[in-house]
Amino acid sequence: QQQVKQSPQSLIVQKGGISIINCAYENTAFDYFPWYQQFPGKGPALLIAIRPDVSEKKEGRFTISFNKSAKQFSLHIMDSQPGDSATYFCAASLIVNQAGTALIFGKGTTLSVSS
Amino acid sequence: DTGVSQNPRHKITKRGQNVTFRCDPISEHNRLYWYRQTLGQGPEFLTYFQNEAQLEKSRLLSDRFSAERPKGSFSTLEIQRTEQGDSAMYLCASSGWVPKGEKLFFGSGTQLSVL
């Protein structure tokens, strides 16, 4: 019940195309859903995040779509660029002791954008 | 650079040895987190500090692991009697309080290899 399932494991998209990564969860106690981008040798960096009372959030070329009833959310990268080539992780947040956050991460999607 | 700093970047040790990693969070952040990331997986929550108090520990944190954050500033993570299964990237993250959705800033991690 604590898992976040992410798919696909890897994705190849042509430059200018749309990249779509999907995640699903079971625990209804999750209250915040961030996406992180990670380049080799670096730590994850927050890309965009959404709360479950919102169905969509857009920041530049990145959009999260959230379906609370289906317990699913997805990341769309519009006009994908070679610089977007990285590993993307969805995550779900649980409140822990005194309002700290334990992030439960998916297994990641390796995105390659070909030029 | 005012980001989260982790040292060393790489550590190679022999099985049975003790190792210690250091994390310097962003200076105004009072929350500090440790995560572990193995190859091909998302990060896994290990423990959480608010100021100097360790408020939450994952069941992944066996009794060979100990973390401290003296004076609520930098933090150390020590692993005693290392095992080959401890080989992973150890990530530190910090955050300040955000009313809706905590934003974690990750360091670049310490890559541990146990031979």
PDB file of C-alpha atoms in Angstrom:
ATOM      1  CA  GLN A   1       0.000   0.000   0.000  1.00  0.00           C
ATOM      2  CA  GLN A   2       3.018   2.247   0.412  1.00  0.00           C
ATOM      3  CA  GLN A   3       4.182   1.734  -3.163  1.00  0.00           C
ATOM      4  CA  VAL A   4       4.092   4.114  -6.068  1.00  0.00           C
ATOM      5  CA  LYS A   5       4.116   2.277  -9.388  1.00  0.00           C
ATOM      6  CA  GLN A   6       5.730   4.089 -12.306  1.00  0.00           C
ATOM      7  CA  SER A   7       5.746   3.299 -16.003  1.00  0.00           C
ATOM      8  CA  PRO A   8       7.331   3.017 -18.468  1.00  0.00           C
ATOM      9  CA  GLN A   9      10.791   2.078 -17.221  1.00  0.00           C
ATOM     10  CA  SER A  10      12.372   3.766 -20.248  1.00  0.00           C
ATOM     11  CA  LEU A  11      11.151   6.064 -22.968  1.00  0.00           C
ATOM     12  CA  ILE A  12      12.608   7.293 -26.240  1.00  0.00           C
ATOM     13  CA  VAL A  13      11.035  10.372 -27.784  1.00  0.00           C
ATOM     14  CA  GLN A  14      11.965  12.432 -30.785  1.00  0.00           C
ATOM     15  CA  LYS A  15      12.880  16.076 -30.331  1.00  0.00           C
ATOM     16  CA  GLY A  16       9.719  18.146 -30.292  1.00  0.00           C
ATOM     17  CA  GLY A  17       7.540  15.211 -29.265  1.00  0.00           C
ATOM     18  CA  ILE A  18       5.483  14.678 -26.113  1.00  0.00           C
ATOM     19  CA  SER A  19       6.873  12.517 -23.295  1.00  0.00           C
ATOM     20  CA  ILE A  20       4.316  10.909 -20.999  1.00  0.00           C
ATOM     21  CA  ILE A  21       5.140   9.115 -17.751  1.00  0.00           C
ATOM     22  CA  ASN A  22       2.479   7.504 -15.590  1.00  0.00           C
ATOM     23  CA  CYS A  23       2.242   6.716 -11.891  1.00  0.00           C
ATOM     24  CA  ALA A  24      -0.310   4.978  -9.695  1.00  0.00           C
ATOM     25  CA  TYR A  25      -0.708   4.707  -5.936  1.00  0.00           C
ATOM     26  CA  GLU A  26      -2.942   2.976  -3.397  1.00  0.00           C
ATOM     27  CA  ASN A  27      -2.558   4.868  -0.126  1.00  0.00           C
ATOM     28  CA  THR A  28      -5.178   7.611   0.163  1.00  0.00           C
ATOM     29  CA  ALA A  29      -3.133   9.217   2.960  1.00  0.00           C
ATOM     30  CA  PHE A  30      -0.693  10.585   0.374  1.00  0.00           C
ATOM     31  CA  ASP A  31      -1.295  14.311   0.185  1.00  0.00           C
ATOM     32  CA  TYR A  32       1.295  15.759  -2.178  1.00  0.00           C
ATOM     33  CA  PHE A  33       2.682  14.416  -5.433  1.00  0.00           C
ATOM     34  CA  PRO A  34       5.991  15.809  -6.715  1.00  0.00           C
ATOM     35  CA  TRP A  35       8.003  14.852  -9.762  1.00  0.00           C
ATOM     36  CA  TYR A  36      11.777  14.862  -9.586  1.00  0.00           C
ATOM     37  CA  GLN A  37      14.347  14.993 -12.379  1.00  0.00           C
ATOM     38  CA  GLN A  38      17.740  13.378 -11.887  1.00  0.00           C
ATOM     39  CA  PHE A  39      20.831  13.649 -14.061  1.00  0.00           C
ATOM     40  CA  PRO A  40      23.715  11.146 -13.742  1.00  0.00           C
ATOM     41  CA  GLY A  41      25.878  11.872 -10.722  1.00  0.00           C
ATOM     42  CA  LYS A  42      23.421  14.389  -9.287  1.00  0.00           C
ATOM     43  CA  GLY A  43      20.719  14.302  -6.684  1.00  0.00           C
ATOM     44  CA  PRO A  44      17.054  14.545  -7.669  1.00  0.00           C
ATOM     45  CA  ALA A  45      15.721  18.047  -8.326  1.00  0.00           C
ATOM     46  CA  LEU A  46      12.080  19.024  -7.900  1.00  0.00           C
ATOM     47  CA  LEU A  47      10.454  19.637 -11.260  1.00  0.00           C
ATOM     48  CA  ILE A  48       6.770  20.190 -10.531  1.00  0.00           C
ATOM     49  CA  ALA A  49       4.275  19.078  -7.883  1.00  0.00           C
ATOM     50  CA  ILE A  50       0.537  18.838  -7.329  1.00  0.00           C
ATOM     51  CA  ARG A  51      -1.883  18.421  -4.456  1.00  0.00           C
ATOM     52  CA  PRO A  52      -4.850  16.018  -4.761  1.00  0.00           C
ATOM     53  CA  ASP A  53      -7.455  18.803  -4.768  1.00  0.00           C
ATOM     54  CA  VAL A  54      -6.215  19.952  -8.190  1.00  0.00           C
ATOM     55  CA  SER A  55      -6.670  17.972 -11.421  1.00  0.00           C
ATOM     56  CA  GLU A  56      -3.965  19.627 -13.489  1.00  0.00           C
ATOM     57  CA  LYS A  57      -0.929  21.838 -12.997  1.00  0.00           C
ATOM     58  CA  LYS A  58       1.186  23.337 -15.729  1.00  0.00           C
ATOM     59  CA  GLU A  59       4.601  24.953 -15.486  1.00  0.00           C
ATOM     60  CA  GLY A  60       6.160  25.831 -18.799  1.00  0.00           C
ATOM     61  CA  ARG A  61       6.506  22.671 -20.876  1.00  0.00           C
ATOM     62  CA  PHE A  62       5.714  20.401 -17.918  1.00  0.00           C
ATOM     63  CA  THR A  63       2.161  19.402 -16.935  1.00  0.00           C
ATOM     64  CA  ILE A  64       0.898  17.086 -14.212  1.00  0.00           C
ATOM     65  CA  SER A  65      -2.493  15.475 -14.714  1.00  0.00           C
ATOM     66  CA  PHE A  66      -4.060  14.050 -11.552  1.00  0.00           C
ATOM     67  CA  ASN A  67      -6.991  11.632 -11.322  1.00  0.00           C
ATOM     68  CA  LYS A  68      -7.926  11.244  -7.666  1.00  0.00           C
ATOM     69  CA  SER A  69     -10.650   8.634  -8.188  1.00  0.00           C
ATOM     70  CA  ALA A  70      -8.342   6.419 -10.229  1.00  0.00           C
ATOM     71  CA  LYS A  71      -5.378   7.123  -7.940  1.00  0.00           C
ATOM     72  CA  GLN A  72      -3.227   7.935 -10.932  1.00  0.00           C
ATOM     73  CA  PHE A  73      -1.131  10.871 -12.011  1.00  0.00           C
ATOM     74  CA  SER A  74       1.059  11.570 -14.981  1.00  0.00           C
ATOM     75  CA  LEU A  75       3.760  13.910 -16.215  1.00  0.00           C
ATOM     76  CA  HIS A  76       3.590  15.343 -19.710  1.00  0.00           C
ATOM     77  CA  ILE A  77       6.645  17.008 -21.218  1.00  0.00           C
ATOM     78  CA  MET A  78       5.674  19.020 -24.260  1.00  0.00           C
ATOM     79  CA  ASP A  79       8.142  19.859 -27.046  1.00  0.00           C
ATOM     80  CA  SER A  80      10.706  17.460 -25.552  1.00  0.00           C
ATOM     81  CA  GLN A  81      14.325  18.553 -25.949  1.00  0.00           C
ATOM     82  CA  PRO A  82      17.630  16.634 -25.780  1.00  0.00           C
ATOM     83  CA  GLY A  83      18.380  18.503 -22.543  1.00  0.00           C
ATOM     84  CA  ASP A  84      15.345  16.800 -20.999  1.00  0.00           C
ATOM     85  CA  SER A  85      17.139  13.444 -21.240  1.00  0.00           C
ATOM     86  CA  ALA A  86      17.300  12.309 -17.612  1.00  0.00           C
ATOM     87  CA  THR A  87      15.647   9.965 -15.147  1.00  0.00           C
ATOM     88  CA  TYR A  88      12.272  11.094 -13.866  1.00  0.00           C
ATOM     89  CA  PHE A  89      10.776   9.967 -10.583  1.00  0.00           C
ATOM     90  CA  CYS A  90       7.235  10.406  -9.408  1.00  0.00           C
ATOM     91  CA  ALA A  91       6.735  10.495  -5.675  1.00  0.00           C
ATOM     92  CA  ALA A  92       3.989  10.640  -3.103  1.00  0.00           C
ATOM     93  CA  SER A  93       4.282  12.344   0.236  1.00  0.00           C
ATOM     94  CA  LEU A  94       3.310  11.052   3.658  1.00  0.00           C
ATOM     95  CA  ILE A  95       3.258  13.267   6.715  1.00  0.00           C
ATOM     96  CA  VAL A  96       5.517  11.883   9.421  1.00  0.00           C
ATOM     97  CA  ASN A  97       6.276  13.014  12.944  1.00  0.00           C
ATOM     98  CA  GLN A  98       5.668  16.747  13.496  1.00  0.00           C
ATOM     99  CA  ALA A  99       4.731  17.444   9.893  1.00  0.00           C
ATOM    100  CA  GLY A 100       7.890  16.148   8.303  1.00  0.00           C
ATOM    101  CA  THR A 101       7.671  14.502   4.898  1.00  0.00           C
ATOM    102  CA  ALA A 102       8.525  10.961   3.854  1.00  0.00           C
ATOM    103  CA  LEU A 103       8.577  10.753   0.078  1.00  0.00           C
ATOM    104  CA  ILE A 104       7.736   7.398  -1.482  1.00  0.00           C
ATOM    105  CA  PHE A 105       9.378   7.306  -4.891  1.00  0.00           C
ATOM    106  CA  GLY A 106       8.551   5.318  -7.986  1.00  0.00           C
ATOM    107  CA  LYS A 107      11.308   3.294  -9.640  1.00  0.00           C
ATOM    108  CA  GLY A 108      12.013   5.947 -12.232  1.00  0.00           C
ATOM    109  CA  THR A 109      11.726   6.426 -15.981  1.00  0.00           C
ATOM    110  CA  THR A 110      14.806   6.987 -18.095  1.00  0.00           C
ATOM    111  CA  LEU A 111      13.922   9.444 -20.846  1.00  0.00           C
ATOM    112  CA  SER A 112      16.038   9.805 -23.956  1.00  0.00           C
ATOM    113  CA  VAL A 113      15.180  12.573 -26.391  1.00  0.00           C
ATOM    114  CA  SER A 114      16.769  12.020 -29.766  1.00  0.00           C
ATOM    115  CA  SER A 115      17.718  14.921 -31.975  1.00  0.00           C
TER     116      SER A 115
ATOM    117  CA  ASP B   1      27.064  27.743  -3.735  1.00  0.00           C
ATOM    118  CA  THR B   2      24.173  27.696  -1.278  1.00  0.00           C
ATOM    119  CA  GLY B   3      22.854  24.222  -2.085  1.00  0.00           C
ATOM    120  CA  VAL B   4      23.026  21.047  -0.019  1.00  0.00           C
ATOM    121  CA  SER B   5      26.602  19.821   0.216  1.00  0.00           C
ATOM    122  CA  GLN B   6      27.603  16.200   0.830  1.00  0.00           C
ATOM    123  CA  ASN B   7      31.040  14.775   1.524  1.00  0.00           C
ATOM    124  CA  PRO B   8      32.709  12.666   0.430  1.00  0.00           C
ATOM    125  CA  ARG B   9      31.270  12.207  -3.052  1.00  0.00           C
ATOM    126  CA  HIS B  10      32.604   8.676  -3.270  1.00  0.00           C
ATOM    127  CA  LYS B  11      33.646   6.177  -0.606  1.00  0.00           C
ATOM    128  CA  ILE B  12      35.116   2.737  -1.172  1.00  0.00           C
ATOM    129  CA  THR B  13      35.481   0.552   1.874  1.00  0.00           C
ATOM    130  CA  LYS B  14      36.013  -3.051   2.815  1.00  0.00           C
ATOM    131  CA  ARG B  15      33.260  -5.105   4.358  1.00  0.00           C
ATOM    132  CA  GLY B  16      33.236  -4.757   8.131  1.00  0.00           C
ATOM    133  CA  GLN B  17      34.677  -1.247   8.209  1.00  0.00           C
ATOM    134  CA  ASN B  18      32.845   1.792   9.579  1.00  0.00           C
ATOM    135  CA  VAL B  19      32.084   4.785   7.382  1.00  0.00           C
ATOM    136  CA  THR B  20      30.768   8.282   8.087  1.00  0.00           C
ATOM    137  CA  PHE B  21      29.174  10.713   5.664  1.00  0.00           C
ATOM    138  CA  ARG B  22      28.546  14.410   6.183  1.00  0.00           C
ATOM    139  CA  CYS B  23      25.737  16.624   4.961  1.00  0.00           C
ATOM    140  CA  ASP B  24      25.648  20.427   5.128  1.00  0.00           C
ATOM    141  CA  PRO B  25      22.098  21.611   4.455  1.00  0.00           C
ATOM    142  CA  ILE B  26      20.975  24.956   3.118  1.00  0.00           C
ATOM    143  CA  SER B  27      21.681  27.294   6.016  1.00  0.00           C
ATOM    144  CA  GLU B  28      18.174  28.515   6.792  1.00  0.00           C
ATOM    145  CA  HIS B  29      16.557  25.073   6.532  1.00  0.00           C
ATOM    146  CA  ASN B  30      15.558  23.437   9.789  1.00  0.00           C
ATOM    147  CA  ARG B  31      14.550  20.057   8.329  1.00  0.00           C
ATOM    148  CA  LEU B  32      17.049  17.507   7.129  1.00  0.00           C
ATOM    149  CA  TYR B  33      16.438  14.125   5.540  1.00  0.00           C
ATOM    150  CA  TRP B  34      18.554  11.118   4.606  1.00  0.00           C
ATOM    151  CA  TYR B  35      17.582   8.854   1.725  1.00  0.00           C
ATOM    152  CA  ARG B  36      19.263   5.837   0.146  1.00  0.00           C
ATOM    153  CA  GLN B  37      19.191   5.107  -3.579  1.00  0.00           C
ATOM    154  CA  THR B  38      20.302   1.845  -5.168  1.00  0.00           C
ATOM    155  CA  LEU B  39      20.968   1.392  -8.871  1.00  0.00           C
ATOM    156  CA  GLY B  40      17.806   1.515 -10.953  1.00  0.00           C
ATOM    157  CA  GLN B  41      15.595   2.431  -8.014  1.00  0.00           C
ATOM    158  CA  GLY B  42      14.073   5.550  -6.575  1.00  0.00           C
ATOM    159  CA  PRO B  43      15.381   7.003  -3.319  1.00  0.00           C
ATOM    160  CA  GLU B  44      14.134   5.406  -0.090  1.00  0.00           C
ATOM    161  CA  PHE B  45      13.474   7.414   3.069  1.00  0.00           C
ATOM    162  CA  LEU B  46      15.841   6.644   5.955  1.00  0.00           C
ATOM    163  CA  THR B  47      15.439   9.328   8.603  1.00  0.00           C
ATOM    164  CA  TYR B  48      14.366  12.903   9.328  1.00  0.00           C
ATOM    165  CA  PHE B  49      15.572  15.677  11.641  1.00  0.00           C
ATOM    166  CA  GLN B  50      13.849  18.829  12.681  1.00  0.00           C
ATOM    167  CA  ASN B  51      16.613  21.024  14.030  1.00  0.00           C
ATOM    168  CA  GLU B  52      18.711  18.686  16.197  1.00  0.00           C
ATOM    169  CA  ALA B  53      15.912  16.244  16.982  1.00  0.00           C
ATOM    170  CA  GLN B  54      15.701  12.976  15.044  1.00  0.00           C
ATOM    171  CA  LEU B  55      11.943  12.588  14.704  1.00  0.00           C
ATOM    172  CA  GLU B  56      11.455   9.646  12.382  1.00  0.00           C
ATOM    173  CA  LYS B  57      13.432   6.566  11.387  1.00  0.00           C
ATOM    174  CA  SER B  58      12.564   4.073   8.671  1.00  0.00           C
ATOM    175  CA  ARG B  59      12.669   0.351   9.378  1.00  0.00           C
ATOM    176  CA  LEU B  60      15.380   0.327   6.682  1.00  0.00           C
ATOM    177  CA  LEU B  61      17.667   1.999   9.234  1.00  0.00           C
ATOM    178  CA  SER B  62      19.118  -1.009  11.025  1.00  0.00           C
ATOM    179  CA  ASP B  63      20.996  -0.700  14.314  1.00  0.00           C
ATOM    180  CA  ARG B  64      24.249  -0.493  12.344  1.00  0.00           C
ATOM    181  CA  PHE B  65      23.157   2.917  11.096  1.00  0.00           C
ATOM    182  CA  SER B  66      23.203   6.052  13.217  1.00  0.00           C
ATOM    183  CA  ALA B  67      22.546   9.646  12.269  1.00  0.00           C
ATOM    184  CA  GLU B  68      23.154  12.822  14.201  1.00  0.00           C
ATOM    185  CA  ARG B  69      22.573  16.492  13.717  1.00  0.00           C
ATOM    186  CA  PRO B  70      24.349  18.321  16.541  1.00  0.00           C
ATOM    187  CA  LYS B  71      23.227  21.914  17.063  1.00  0.00           C
ATOM    188  CA  GLY B  72      20.743  21.564  14.218  1.00  0.00           C
ATOM    189  CA  SER B  73      23.312  22.371  11.559  1.00  0.00           C
ATOM    190  CA  PHE B  74      25.248  19.718   9.614  1.00  0.00           C
ATOM    191  CA  SER B  75      24.377  16.043   9.895  1.00  0.00           C
ATOM    192  CA  THR B  76      26.406  12.849   9.853  1.00  0.00           C
ATOM    193  CA  LEU B  77      25.327   9.354   8.880  1.00  0.00           C
ATOM    194  CA  GLU B  78      27.493   6.520  10.191  1.00  0.00           C
ATOM    195  CA  ILE B  79      27.343   2.916   9.091  1.00  0.00           C
ATOM    196  CA  GLN B  80      29.092   0.418  11.333  1.00  0.00           C
ATOM    197  CA  ARG B  81      30.335  -3.001  10.194  1.00  0.00           C
ATOM    198  CA  THR B  82      29.486  -2.300   6.565  1.00  0.00           C
ATOM    199  CA  GLU B  83      28.025  -5.057   4.419  1.00  0.00           C
ATOM    200  CA  GLN B  84      27.995  -5.392   0.634  1.00  0.00           C
ATOM    201  CA  GLY B  85      24.251  -4.708   0.689  1.00  0.00           C
ATOM    202  CA  ASP B  86      24.986  -1.223   2.041  1.00  0.00           C
ATOM    203  CA  SER B  87      26.456  -0.237  -1.338  1.00  0.00           C
ATOM    204  CA  ALA B  88      24.251   2.606  -2.559  1.00  0.00           C
ATOM    205  CA  MET B  89      24.021   6.340  -3.062  1.00  0.00           C
ATOM    206  CA  TYR B  90      23.246   8.111   0.208  1.00  0.00           C
ATOM    207  CA  LEU B  91      21.340  11.311  -0.391  1.00  0.00           C
ATOM    208  CA  CYS B  92      20.753  14.181   1.990  1.00  0.00           C
ATOM    209  CA  ALA B  93      17.960  16.710   1.527  1.00  0.00           C
ATOM    210  CA  SER B  94      16.878  19.785   3.430  1.00  0.00           C
ATOM    211  CA  SER B  95      13.811  21.971   3.487  1.00  0.00           C
ATOM    212  CA  GLY B  96      12.263  24.927   5.176  1.00  0.00           C
ATOM    213  CA  TRP B  97       8.623  25.034   6.151  1.00  0.00           C
ATOM    214  CA  VAL B  98       6.180  25.515   3.285  1.00  0.00           C
ATOM    215  CA  PRO B  99       2.455  25.718   4.114  1.00  0.00           C
ATOM    216  CA  LYS B 100       1.363  23.477   1.259  1.00  0.00           C
ATOM    217  CA  GLY B 101       3.787  20.878   0.072  1.00  0.00           C
ATOM    218  CA  GLU B 102       7.302  20.559   1.387  1.00  0.00           C
ATOM    219  CA  LYS B 103      10.014  21.194  -1.203  1.00  0.00           C
ATOM    220  CA  LEU B 104      13.083  19.067  -0.620  1.00  0.00           C
ATOM    221  CA  PHE B 105      16.449  20.146  -1.953  1.00  0.00           C
ATOM    222  CA  PHE B 106      18.751  17.183  -2.487  1.00  0.00           C
ATOM    223  CA  GLY B 107      22.519  17.104  -2.444  1.00  0.00           C
ATOM    224  CA  SER B 108      24.532  15.190  -5.039  1.00  0.00           C
ATOM    225  CA  GLY B 109      24.946  12.269  -2.687  1.00  0.00           C
ATOM    226  CA  THR B 110      27.737  10.046  -1.404  1.00  0.00           C
ATOM    227  CA  GLN B 111      28.272   6.906  -3.477  1.00  0.00           C
ATOM    228  CA  LEU B 112      29.301   4.055  -1.170  1.00  0.00           C
ATOM    229  CA  SER B 113      30.909   0.902  -2.520  1.00  0.00           C
ATOM    230  CA  VAL B 114      31.522  -1.935  -0.057  1.00  0.00           C
ATOM    231  CA  LEU B 115      34.007  -4.512  -1.337  1.00  0.00           C
TER     232      LEU B 115
END
